[in-house]
Coordinates of C-alpha atoms (C1' of nucleotides) in Angstrom, one line a residue:
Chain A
X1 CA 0.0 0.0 0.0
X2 CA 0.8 3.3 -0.6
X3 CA 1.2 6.3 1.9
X4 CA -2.5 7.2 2.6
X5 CA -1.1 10.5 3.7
X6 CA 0.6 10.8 0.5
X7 CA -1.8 10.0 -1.6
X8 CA -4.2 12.5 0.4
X9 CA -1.7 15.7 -0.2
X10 CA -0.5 14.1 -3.6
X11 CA -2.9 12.8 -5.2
X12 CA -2.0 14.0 -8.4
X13 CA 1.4 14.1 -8.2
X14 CA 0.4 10.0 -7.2
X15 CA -1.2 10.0 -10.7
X16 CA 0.8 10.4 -12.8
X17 CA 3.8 8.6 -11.6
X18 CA 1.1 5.4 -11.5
X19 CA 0.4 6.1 -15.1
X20 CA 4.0 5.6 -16.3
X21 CA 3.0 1.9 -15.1
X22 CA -0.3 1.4 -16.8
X23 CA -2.1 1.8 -13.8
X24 CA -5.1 4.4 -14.1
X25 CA -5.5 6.0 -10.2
X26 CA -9.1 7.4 -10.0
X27 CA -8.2 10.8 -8.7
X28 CA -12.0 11.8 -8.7
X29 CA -13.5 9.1 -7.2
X30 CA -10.8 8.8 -4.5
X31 CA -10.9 12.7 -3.9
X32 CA -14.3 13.0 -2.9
X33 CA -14.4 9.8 -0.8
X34 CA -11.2 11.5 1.1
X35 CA -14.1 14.8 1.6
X36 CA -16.3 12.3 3.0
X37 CA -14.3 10.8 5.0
X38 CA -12.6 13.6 6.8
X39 CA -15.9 15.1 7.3
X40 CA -17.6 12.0 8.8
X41 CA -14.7 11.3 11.2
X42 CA -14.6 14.5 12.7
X43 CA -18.5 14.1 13.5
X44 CA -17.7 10.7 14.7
X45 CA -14.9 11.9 16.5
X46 CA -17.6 14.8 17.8
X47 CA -20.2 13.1 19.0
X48 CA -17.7 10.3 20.7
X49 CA -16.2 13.1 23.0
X50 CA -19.6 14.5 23.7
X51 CA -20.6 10.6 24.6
X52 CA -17.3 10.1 26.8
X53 CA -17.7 13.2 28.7
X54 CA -21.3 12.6 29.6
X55 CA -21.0 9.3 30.5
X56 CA -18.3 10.7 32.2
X57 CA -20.0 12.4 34.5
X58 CA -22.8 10.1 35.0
X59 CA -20.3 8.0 36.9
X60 CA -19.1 10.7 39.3
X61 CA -22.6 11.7 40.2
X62 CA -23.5 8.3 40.5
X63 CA -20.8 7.8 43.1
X64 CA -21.6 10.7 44.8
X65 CA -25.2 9.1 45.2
X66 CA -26.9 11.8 43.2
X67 CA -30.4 11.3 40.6
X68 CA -28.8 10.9 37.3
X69 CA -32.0 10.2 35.7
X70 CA -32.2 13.8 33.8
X71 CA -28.5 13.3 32.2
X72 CA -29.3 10.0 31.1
X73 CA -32.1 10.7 29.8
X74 CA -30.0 13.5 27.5
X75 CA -27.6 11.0 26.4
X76 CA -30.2 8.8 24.4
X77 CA -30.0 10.4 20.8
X78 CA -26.5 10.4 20.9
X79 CA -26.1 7.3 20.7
X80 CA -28.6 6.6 18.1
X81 CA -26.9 9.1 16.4
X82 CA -23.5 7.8 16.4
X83 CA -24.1 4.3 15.6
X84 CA -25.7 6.1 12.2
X85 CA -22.7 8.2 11.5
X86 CA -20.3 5.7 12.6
X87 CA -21.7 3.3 9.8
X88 CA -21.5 5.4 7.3
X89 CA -17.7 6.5 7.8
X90 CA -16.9 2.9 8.4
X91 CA -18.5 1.9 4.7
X92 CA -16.1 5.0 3.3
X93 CA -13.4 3.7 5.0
X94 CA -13.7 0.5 3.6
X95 CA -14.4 2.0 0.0
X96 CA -10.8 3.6 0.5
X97 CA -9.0 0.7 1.8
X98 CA -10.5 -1.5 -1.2
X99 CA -9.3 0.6 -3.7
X100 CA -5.7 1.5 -2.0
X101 CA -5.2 -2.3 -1.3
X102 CA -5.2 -2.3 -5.2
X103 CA -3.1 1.1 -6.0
X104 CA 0.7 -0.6 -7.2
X105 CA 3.5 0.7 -5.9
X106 CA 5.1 4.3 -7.4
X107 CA 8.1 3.1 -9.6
X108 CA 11.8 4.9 -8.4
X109 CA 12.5 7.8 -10.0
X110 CA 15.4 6.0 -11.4
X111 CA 13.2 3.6 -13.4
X112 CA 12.9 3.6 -17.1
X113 CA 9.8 5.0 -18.2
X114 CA 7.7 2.8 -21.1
X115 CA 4.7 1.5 -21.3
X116 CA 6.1 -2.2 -21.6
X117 CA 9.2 -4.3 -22.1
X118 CA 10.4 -2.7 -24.9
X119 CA 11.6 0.0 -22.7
X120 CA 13.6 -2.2 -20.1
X121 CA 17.4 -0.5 -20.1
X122 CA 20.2 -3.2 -20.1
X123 CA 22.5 -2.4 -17.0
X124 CA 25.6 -4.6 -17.8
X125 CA 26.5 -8.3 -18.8
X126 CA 28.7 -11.5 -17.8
X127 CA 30.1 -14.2 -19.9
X128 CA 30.2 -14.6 -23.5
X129 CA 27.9 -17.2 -25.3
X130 CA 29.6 -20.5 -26.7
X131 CA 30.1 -20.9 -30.0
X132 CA 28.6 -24.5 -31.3
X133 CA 29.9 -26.3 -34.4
X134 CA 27.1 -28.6 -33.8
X135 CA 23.7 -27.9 -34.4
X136 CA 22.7 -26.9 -30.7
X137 CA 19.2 -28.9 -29.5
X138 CA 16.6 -27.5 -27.1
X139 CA 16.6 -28.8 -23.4
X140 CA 13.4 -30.7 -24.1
X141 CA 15.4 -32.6 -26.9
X142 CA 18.2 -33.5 -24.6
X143 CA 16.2 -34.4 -22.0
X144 CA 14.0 -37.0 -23.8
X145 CA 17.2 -38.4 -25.5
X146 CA 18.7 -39.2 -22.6
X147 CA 17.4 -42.5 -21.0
X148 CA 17.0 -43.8 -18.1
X149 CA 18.1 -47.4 -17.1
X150 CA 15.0 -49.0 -18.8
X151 CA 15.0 -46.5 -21.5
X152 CA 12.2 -43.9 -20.2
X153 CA 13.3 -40.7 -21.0
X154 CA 14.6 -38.5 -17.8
X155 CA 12.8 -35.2 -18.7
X156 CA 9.2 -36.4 -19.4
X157 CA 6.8 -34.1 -20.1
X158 CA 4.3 -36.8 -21.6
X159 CA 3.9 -38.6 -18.2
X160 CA 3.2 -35.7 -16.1
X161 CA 0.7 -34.7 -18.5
X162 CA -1.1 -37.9 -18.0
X163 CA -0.5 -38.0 -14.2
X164 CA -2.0 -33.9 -14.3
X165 CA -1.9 -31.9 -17.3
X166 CA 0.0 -29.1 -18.9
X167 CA 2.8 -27.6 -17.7
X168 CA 4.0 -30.0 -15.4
X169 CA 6.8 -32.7 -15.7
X170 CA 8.7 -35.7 -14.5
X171 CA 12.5 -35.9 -14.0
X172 CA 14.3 -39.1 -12.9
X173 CA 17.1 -40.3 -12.3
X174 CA 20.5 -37.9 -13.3
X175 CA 18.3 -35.3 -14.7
X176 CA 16.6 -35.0 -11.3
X177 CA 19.8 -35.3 -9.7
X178 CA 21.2 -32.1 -11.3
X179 CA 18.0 -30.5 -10.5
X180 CA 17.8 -31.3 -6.7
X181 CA 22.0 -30.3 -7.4
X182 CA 21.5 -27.2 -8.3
X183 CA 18.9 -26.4 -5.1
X184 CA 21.4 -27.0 -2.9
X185 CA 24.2 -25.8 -4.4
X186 CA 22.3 -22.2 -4.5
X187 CA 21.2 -22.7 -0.7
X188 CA 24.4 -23.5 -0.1
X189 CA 25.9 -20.7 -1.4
X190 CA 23.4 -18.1 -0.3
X191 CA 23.6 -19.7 3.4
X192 CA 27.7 -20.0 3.5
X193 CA 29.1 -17.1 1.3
X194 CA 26.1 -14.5 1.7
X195 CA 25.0 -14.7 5.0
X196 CA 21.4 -15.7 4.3
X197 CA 19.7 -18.2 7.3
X198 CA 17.9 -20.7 5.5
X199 CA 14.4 -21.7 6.1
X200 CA 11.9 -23.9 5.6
X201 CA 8.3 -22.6 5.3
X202 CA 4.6 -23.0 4.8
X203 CA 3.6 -23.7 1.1
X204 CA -0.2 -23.0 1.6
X205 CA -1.0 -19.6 2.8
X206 CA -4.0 -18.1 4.1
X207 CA -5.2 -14.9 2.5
X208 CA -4.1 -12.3 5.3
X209 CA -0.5 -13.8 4.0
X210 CA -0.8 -13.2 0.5
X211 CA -2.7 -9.6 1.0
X212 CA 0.7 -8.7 3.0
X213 CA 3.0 -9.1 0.4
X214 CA 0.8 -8.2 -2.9
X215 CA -0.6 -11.1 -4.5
X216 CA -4.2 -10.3 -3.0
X217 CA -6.3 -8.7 -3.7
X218 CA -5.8 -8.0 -7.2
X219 CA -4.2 -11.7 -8.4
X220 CA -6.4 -13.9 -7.1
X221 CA -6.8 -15.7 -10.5
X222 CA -2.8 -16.0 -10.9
X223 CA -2.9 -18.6 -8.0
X224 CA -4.1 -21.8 -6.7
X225 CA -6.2 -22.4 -4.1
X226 CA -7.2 -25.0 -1.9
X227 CA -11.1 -25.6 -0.7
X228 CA -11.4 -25.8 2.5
X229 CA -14.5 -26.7 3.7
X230 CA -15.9 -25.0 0.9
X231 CA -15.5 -21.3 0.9
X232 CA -16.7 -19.2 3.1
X233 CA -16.4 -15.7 3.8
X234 CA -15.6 -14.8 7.4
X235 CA -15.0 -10.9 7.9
X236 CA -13.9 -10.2 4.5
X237 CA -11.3 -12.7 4.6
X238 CA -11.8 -15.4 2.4
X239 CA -11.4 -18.7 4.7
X240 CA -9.2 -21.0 2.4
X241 CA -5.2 -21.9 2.1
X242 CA -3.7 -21.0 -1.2
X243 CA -0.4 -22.4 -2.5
X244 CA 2.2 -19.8 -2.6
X245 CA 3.6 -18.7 -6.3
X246 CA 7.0 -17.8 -4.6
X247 CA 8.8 -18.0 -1.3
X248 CA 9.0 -14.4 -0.8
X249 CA 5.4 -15.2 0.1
X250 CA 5.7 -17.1 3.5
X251 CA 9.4 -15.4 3.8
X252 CA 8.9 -11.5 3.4
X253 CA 5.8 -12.5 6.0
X254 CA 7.7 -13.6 8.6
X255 CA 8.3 -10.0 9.8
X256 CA 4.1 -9.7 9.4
X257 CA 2.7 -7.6 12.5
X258 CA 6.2 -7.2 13.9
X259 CA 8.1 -4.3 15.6
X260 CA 11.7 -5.2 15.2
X261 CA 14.9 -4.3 17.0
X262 CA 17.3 -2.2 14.7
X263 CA 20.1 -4.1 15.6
X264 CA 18.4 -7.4 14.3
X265 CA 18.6 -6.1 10.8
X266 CA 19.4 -6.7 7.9
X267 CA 17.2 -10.0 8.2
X268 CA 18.4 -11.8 5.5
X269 CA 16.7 -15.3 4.4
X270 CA 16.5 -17.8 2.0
X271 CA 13.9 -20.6 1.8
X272 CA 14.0 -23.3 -1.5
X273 CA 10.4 -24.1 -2.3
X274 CA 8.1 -25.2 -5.4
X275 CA 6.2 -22.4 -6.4
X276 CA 2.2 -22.5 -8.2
X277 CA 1.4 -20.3 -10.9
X278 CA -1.9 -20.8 -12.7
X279 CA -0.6 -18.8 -15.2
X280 CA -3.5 -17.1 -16.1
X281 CA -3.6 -15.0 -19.5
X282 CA -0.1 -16.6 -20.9
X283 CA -1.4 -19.4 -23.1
X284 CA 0.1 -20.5 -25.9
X285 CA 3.4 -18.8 -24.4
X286 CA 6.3 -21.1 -23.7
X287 CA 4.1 -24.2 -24.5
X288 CA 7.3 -26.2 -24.6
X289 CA 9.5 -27.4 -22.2
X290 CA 10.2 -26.3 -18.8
X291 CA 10.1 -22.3 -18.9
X292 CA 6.8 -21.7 -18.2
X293 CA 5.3 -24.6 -15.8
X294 CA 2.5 -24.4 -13.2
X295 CA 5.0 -26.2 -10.3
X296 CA 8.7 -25.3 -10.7
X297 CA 11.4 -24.8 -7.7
X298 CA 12.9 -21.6 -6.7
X299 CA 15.7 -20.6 -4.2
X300 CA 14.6 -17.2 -3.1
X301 CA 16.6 -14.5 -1.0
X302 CA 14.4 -12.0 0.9
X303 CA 15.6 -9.0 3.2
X304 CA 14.7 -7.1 5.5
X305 CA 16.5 -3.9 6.4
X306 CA 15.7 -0.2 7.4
X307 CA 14.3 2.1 6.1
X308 CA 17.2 4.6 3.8
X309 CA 18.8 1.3 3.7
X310 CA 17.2 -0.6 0.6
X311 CA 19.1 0.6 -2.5
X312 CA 22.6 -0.3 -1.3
X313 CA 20.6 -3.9 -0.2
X314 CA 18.6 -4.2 -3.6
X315 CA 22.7 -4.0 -5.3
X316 CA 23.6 -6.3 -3.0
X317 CA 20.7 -8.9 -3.5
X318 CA 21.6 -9.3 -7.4
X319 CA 25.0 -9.4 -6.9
X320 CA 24.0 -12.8 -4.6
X321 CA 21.9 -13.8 -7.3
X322 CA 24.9 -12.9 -10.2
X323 CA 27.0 -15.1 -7.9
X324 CA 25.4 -18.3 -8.5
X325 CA 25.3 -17.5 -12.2
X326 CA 28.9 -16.6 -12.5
X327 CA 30.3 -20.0 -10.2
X328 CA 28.1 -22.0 -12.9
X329 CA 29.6 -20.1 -15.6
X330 CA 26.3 -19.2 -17.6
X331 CA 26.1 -15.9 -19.2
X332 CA 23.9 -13.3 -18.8
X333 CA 22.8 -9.9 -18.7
X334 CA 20.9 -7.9 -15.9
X335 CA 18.2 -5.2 -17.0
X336 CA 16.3 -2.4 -15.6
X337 CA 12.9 -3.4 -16.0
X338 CA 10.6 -0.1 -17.0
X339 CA 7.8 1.2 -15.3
X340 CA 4.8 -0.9 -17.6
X341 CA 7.4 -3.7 -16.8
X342 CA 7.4 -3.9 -13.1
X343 CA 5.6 -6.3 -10.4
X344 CA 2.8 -4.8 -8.3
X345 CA 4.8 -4.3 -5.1
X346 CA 7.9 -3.3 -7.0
X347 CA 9.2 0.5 -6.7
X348 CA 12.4 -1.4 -9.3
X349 CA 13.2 -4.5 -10.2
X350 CA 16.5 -5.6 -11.7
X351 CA 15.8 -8.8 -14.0
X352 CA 18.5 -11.6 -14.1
X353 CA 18.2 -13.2 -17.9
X354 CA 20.6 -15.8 -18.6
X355 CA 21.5 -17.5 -22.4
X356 CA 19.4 -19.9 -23.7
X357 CA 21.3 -21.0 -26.9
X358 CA 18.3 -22.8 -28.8
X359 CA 16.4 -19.5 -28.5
X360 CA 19.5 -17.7 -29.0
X361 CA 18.4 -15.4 -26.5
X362 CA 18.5 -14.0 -22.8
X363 CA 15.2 -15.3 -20.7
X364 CA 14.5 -14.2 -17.5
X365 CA 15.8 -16.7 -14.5
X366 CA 15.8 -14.1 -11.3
X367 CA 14.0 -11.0 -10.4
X368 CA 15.5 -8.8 -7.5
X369 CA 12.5 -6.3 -6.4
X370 CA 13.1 -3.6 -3.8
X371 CA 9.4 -2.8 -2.7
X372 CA 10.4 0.2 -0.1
X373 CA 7.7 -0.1 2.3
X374 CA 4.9 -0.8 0.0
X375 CA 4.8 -4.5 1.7
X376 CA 5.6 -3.0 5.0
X377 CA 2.8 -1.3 5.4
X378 CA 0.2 -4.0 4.0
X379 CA 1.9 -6.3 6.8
X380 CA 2.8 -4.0 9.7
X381 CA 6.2 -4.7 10.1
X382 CA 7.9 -1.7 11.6
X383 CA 11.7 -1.1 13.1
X384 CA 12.0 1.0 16.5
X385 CA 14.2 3.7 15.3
X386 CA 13.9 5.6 18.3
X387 CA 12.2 5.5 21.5
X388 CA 8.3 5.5 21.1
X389 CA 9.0 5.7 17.5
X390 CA 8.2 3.1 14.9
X391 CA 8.8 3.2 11.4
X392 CA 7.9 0.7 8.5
X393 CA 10.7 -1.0 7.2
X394 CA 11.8 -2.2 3.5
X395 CA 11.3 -5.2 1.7
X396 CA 13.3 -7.0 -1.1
X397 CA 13.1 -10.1 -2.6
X398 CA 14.8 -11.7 -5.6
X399 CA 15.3 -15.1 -6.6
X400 CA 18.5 -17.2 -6.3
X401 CA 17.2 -18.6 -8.5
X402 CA 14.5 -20.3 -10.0
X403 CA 15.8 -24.0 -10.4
X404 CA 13.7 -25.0 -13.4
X405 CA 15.5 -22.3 -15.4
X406 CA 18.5 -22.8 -14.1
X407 CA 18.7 -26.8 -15.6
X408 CA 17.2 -25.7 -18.8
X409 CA 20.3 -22.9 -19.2
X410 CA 23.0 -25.4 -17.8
X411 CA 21.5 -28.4 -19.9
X412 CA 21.9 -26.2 -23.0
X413 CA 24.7 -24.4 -22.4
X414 CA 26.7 -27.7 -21.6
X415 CA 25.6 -30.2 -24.2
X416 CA 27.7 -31.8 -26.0
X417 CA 27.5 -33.2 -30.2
X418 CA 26.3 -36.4 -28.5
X419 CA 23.8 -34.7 -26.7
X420 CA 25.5 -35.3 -23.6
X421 CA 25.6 -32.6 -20.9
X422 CA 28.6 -31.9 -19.1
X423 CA 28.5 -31.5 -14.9
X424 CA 29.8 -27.7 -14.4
X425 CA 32.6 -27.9 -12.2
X426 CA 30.6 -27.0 -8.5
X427 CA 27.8 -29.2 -9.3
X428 CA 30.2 -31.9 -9.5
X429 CA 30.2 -32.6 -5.8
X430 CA 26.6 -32.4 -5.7
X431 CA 26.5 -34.9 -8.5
X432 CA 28.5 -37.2 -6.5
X433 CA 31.6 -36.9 -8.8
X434 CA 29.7 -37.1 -11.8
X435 CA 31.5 -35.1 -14.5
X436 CA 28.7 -35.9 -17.6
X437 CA 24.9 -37.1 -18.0
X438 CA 24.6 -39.0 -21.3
Chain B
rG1 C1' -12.3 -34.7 16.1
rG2 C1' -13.6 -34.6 21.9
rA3 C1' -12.6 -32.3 26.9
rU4 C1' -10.6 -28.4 29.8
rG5 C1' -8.0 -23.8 30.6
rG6 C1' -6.3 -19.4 28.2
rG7 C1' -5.5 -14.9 24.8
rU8 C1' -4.0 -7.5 28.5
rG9 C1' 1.8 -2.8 26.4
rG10 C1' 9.0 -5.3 24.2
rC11 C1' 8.4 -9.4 28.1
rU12 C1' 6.2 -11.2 33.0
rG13 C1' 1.7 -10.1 35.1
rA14 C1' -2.8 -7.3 38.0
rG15 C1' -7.4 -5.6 36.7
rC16 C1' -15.5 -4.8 41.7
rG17 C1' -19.3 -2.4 34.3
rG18 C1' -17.8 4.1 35.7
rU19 C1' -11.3 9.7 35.9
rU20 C1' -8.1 2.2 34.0
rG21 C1' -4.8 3.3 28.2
rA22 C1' -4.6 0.0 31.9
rA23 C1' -1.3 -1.7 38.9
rA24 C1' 3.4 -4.0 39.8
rG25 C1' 8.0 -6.0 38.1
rC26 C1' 11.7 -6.6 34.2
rA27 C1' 13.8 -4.4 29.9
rC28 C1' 14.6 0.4 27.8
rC29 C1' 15.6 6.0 27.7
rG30 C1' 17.0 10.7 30.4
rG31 C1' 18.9 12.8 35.0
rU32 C1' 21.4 12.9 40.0
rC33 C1' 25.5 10.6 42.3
rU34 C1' 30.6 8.5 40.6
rU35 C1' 37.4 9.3 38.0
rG36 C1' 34.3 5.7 35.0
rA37 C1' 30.9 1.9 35.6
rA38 C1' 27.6 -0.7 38.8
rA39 C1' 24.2 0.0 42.7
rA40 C1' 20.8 3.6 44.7
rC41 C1' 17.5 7.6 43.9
rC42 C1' 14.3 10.9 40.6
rG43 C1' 11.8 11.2 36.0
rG44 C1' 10.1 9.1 31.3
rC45 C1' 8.4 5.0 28.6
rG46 C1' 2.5 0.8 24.0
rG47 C1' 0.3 1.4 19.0
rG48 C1' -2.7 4.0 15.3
rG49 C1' -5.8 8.2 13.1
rC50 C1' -7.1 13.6 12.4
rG51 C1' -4.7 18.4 13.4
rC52 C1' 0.3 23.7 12.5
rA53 C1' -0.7 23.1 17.5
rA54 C1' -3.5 22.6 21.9
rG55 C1' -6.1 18.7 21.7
rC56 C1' -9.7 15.0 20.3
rC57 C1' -10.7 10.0 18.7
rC58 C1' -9.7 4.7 18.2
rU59 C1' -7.1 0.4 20.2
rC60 C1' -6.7 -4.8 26.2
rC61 C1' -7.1 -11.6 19.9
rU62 C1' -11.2 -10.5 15.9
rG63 C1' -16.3 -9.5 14.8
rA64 C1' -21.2 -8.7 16.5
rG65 C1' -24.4 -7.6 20.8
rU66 C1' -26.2 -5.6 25.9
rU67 C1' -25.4 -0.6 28.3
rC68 C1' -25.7 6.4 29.2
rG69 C1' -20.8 3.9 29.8
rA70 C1' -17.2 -2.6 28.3
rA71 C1' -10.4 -4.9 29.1
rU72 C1' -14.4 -6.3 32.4
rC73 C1' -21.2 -9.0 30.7
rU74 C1' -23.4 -12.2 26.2
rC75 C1' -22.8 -14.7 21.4
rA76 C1' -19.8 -16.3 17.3
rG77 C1' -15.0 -16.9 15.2
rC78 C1' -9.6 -17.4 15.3
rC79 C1' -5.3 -18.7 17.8
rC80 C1' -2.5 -21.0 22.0
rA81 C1' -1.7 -24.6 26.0
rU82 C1' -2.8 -29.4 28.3
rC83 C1' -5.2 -34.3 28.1
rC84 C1' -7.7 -38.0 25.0
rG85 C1' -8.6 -40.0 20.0
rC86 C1' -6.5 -40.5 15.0
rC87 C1' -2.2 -40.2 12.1
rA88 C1' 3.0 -39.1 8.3

RNA sequence: GGAUGGGUGGCUGAGCGGUUGAAAGCACCGGUCUUGAAAACCGGCGGGGCGCAAGCCCUCCUGAGUUCGAAUCUCAGCCCAUCCGCCA
């Protein structure tokens, strides 16, 4: 959420930053519920003084044994009143905190301005492609041709589309080795070398969860959800567990409802976990292979730090995330996304997009988000800078990175004529001293 | 799932329906004392909203209700603890 004092003395100012992002703010509509409010709180707030102070005074009359049958009687309408005041305000209130709870964040300053990807400014880039004097195949084409013991393929996408559907798979034996490899090599890394404290969380949420960190209200369709007992709505929370679409989920909510120390920050953690993506509106996009699936893993990196503090993290968090791209010597490059580019909580996002040599292309594999206190606020995790005063702190989150991707670029950037697949050197231990999957 | 007991400020923990936003202790902050520190003593010390401010309002798990007035009473829900049952 954004500042609602902010977006009371800045409305328009508030306006148009949100339009660089595609994101129409309805300055009218907002404005006048802003009159009403103000105007029904201070006749709330009114009639609630007049009500204290008389029932004030009823009490000390009453102890001092006197009638207090005439000032009772004088209280009656005000209550009457209130309750009919106080219903109205709390119905505007609600209208406000509906429509903030879907307001993005305001991009950085420094952001690219554009209306989509097109605009996204390349900041630098690692490693130079390999040259093939082969014709290079596609991950989906190694993985089928190479067999397991009784010849089944070890990346088989045909079987987990039979055991669920679309956008799922099945990897065995090396294959899934080199997968579960590369989790803990990241984990490893992250946990060893960068200081993160792994954990292990949750992978069904409830909504309050998701609601802190973005996804709800606005994305309700981009996840999965469980039905518990049916659904039903209990106070406007919508009683149901929903599988989380990142880590940054259960992680960046850890410090929900919190006032922390200063000296416990930076909190810096790292969780590897499947993620669920219903993806919603991308048909037909990345129908092959493992790019796009609705279950994938992902090592992600979260911090929390103060306030004034989260640009020198958000550098920090994609250099961790560069790190693990650089030990397993795939190239990439790392971009500015653009405003009409960004994630909902993001104020910028750095994308991490690796070579994928049969698209002869960078894809995205890691996303490093600094959301300032945008999530903060939506989960009331504050830092006590001072005494008797609390202030939000700021989120980041980036992936470390997602696994899926990260076999697809290592299977194709290390296969071989025979459509083997060299081991990179660090995975080797992982892979028990296994230098090649053939 | 069944039974019982609970949810109060950073923590522990009081709180007859009426100056209780809340005793006390710990922790913390400021001061006195001290070469310095500790101890002792004095003072301060939850969160949020509106407001330039004075101040006013909200907040004792959440929501609804009773009442002139609720941390205190009623109902529902959520969560926690313990015991029983079931179970990876």
């Amino acid at each position: 959420m954004l500042d609602p004092k902010y977006l009371r003395t800045d409305l328009e100012e508030a306006a148009a930053r949100l339009a660089t992002r595609n994101y129409t703010l309805d300055v009218e509509t907002l404005k006048s519920l802003e009159n009403r409010r103000k105007e029904l709180q201070i006749r709330t707030q009114d009639l609630q003084a007049k009500r204290n102070a008389v029932s004030k005074s009823i009490g000390e009359a009453k102890k001092k044994g006197e009638d207090v049958s005439a000032i009772m009687a004088s209280v009656g309408e005000l209550g009457k009143e209130l309750d009919e005041i106080k219903a109205q305000q709390d119905a505007v209130l609600a209208e406000i905190e509906k429509i903030a709870l879907t307001v993005p964040n305001l991009p950085d300053q420094s952001v690219p301005v554009g209306k989509d990807d097109t605009f996204n400014v390349e900041v630098r880039r690692w490693g130079t492609p390999r040259e093939f004097d082969f014709p290079v195949k596609d991950h989906v084409a190694l993985g089928e041709g190479i067999k397991t013991a009784n010849a089944g393929p070890q990346l088989d996408f045909d079987k987990a589309r039979d055991i669920t559907g679309a956008r799922f798979v099945v990897m065995k034996s090396q294959i899934a080795r080199l997968h579960r490899a590369l989790a803990q090599f990241m984990l490893d890394v992250h946990t060893q070398e960068h200081g993160y404290t792994e954990c292990y969380v949750p992978y069904l949420v409830n909504s309050k969860t998701l609601q802190g960190t973005g996804q709800l209200p606005k994305f309700e369709e981009d996840l999965f959800h469980t039905n518990l007992d049916g659904t039903c709505e209990l106070d406007g929370q919508t009683k149901r567990y929903s599988l989380i679409p990142t880590a940054e989920v259960p992680l960046t909510n850890l410090v929900a409802n919190t006032v922390l120390d200063p000296k416990d920050l930076p909190i810096k953690i790292t969780a590897h976990t499947p993620c669920f993506r219903s993806e919603a509106g991308s048909a037909g996009r990345d129908t092959r292979g493992l790019i796009r699936m609705h279950q994938f893993d992902k090592v992600e990196m979260v911090q929390i730090v103060e306030p004034g503090k989260s640009w020198e993290a958000l550098e920090s968090l994609v250099h961790d995330a560069e790190d693990i791209l650089q030990k397993l010597g795939l190239p990439y490059r790392v971009i500015t996304l653009s405003t009409g580019d960004m994630g909902f909580s993001s104020a910028k996002t750095y994308d991490l997009e690796v070579w994928i040599p049969a698209q002869n292309t960078y894809r995205e594999i890691s996303s490093c988000s600094n959301c300032l206190d945008f999530q903060a606020r939506r989960m009331q995790a504050r830092v006590k800078v001072a005494k008797g005063k609390n202030e939000l702190v700021h989120t980041l989150n980036g992936s470390g990175l997602a696994v899926g991707r990260t076999l697809v670029a290592v299977m194709e950037n290390y296969q071989q004529a025979d459509g083997s697949i060299t081991v990179p050197d660090v995975l080797v231990p992982y892979m028990n001293g296994l230098t090649s999957i053939r």
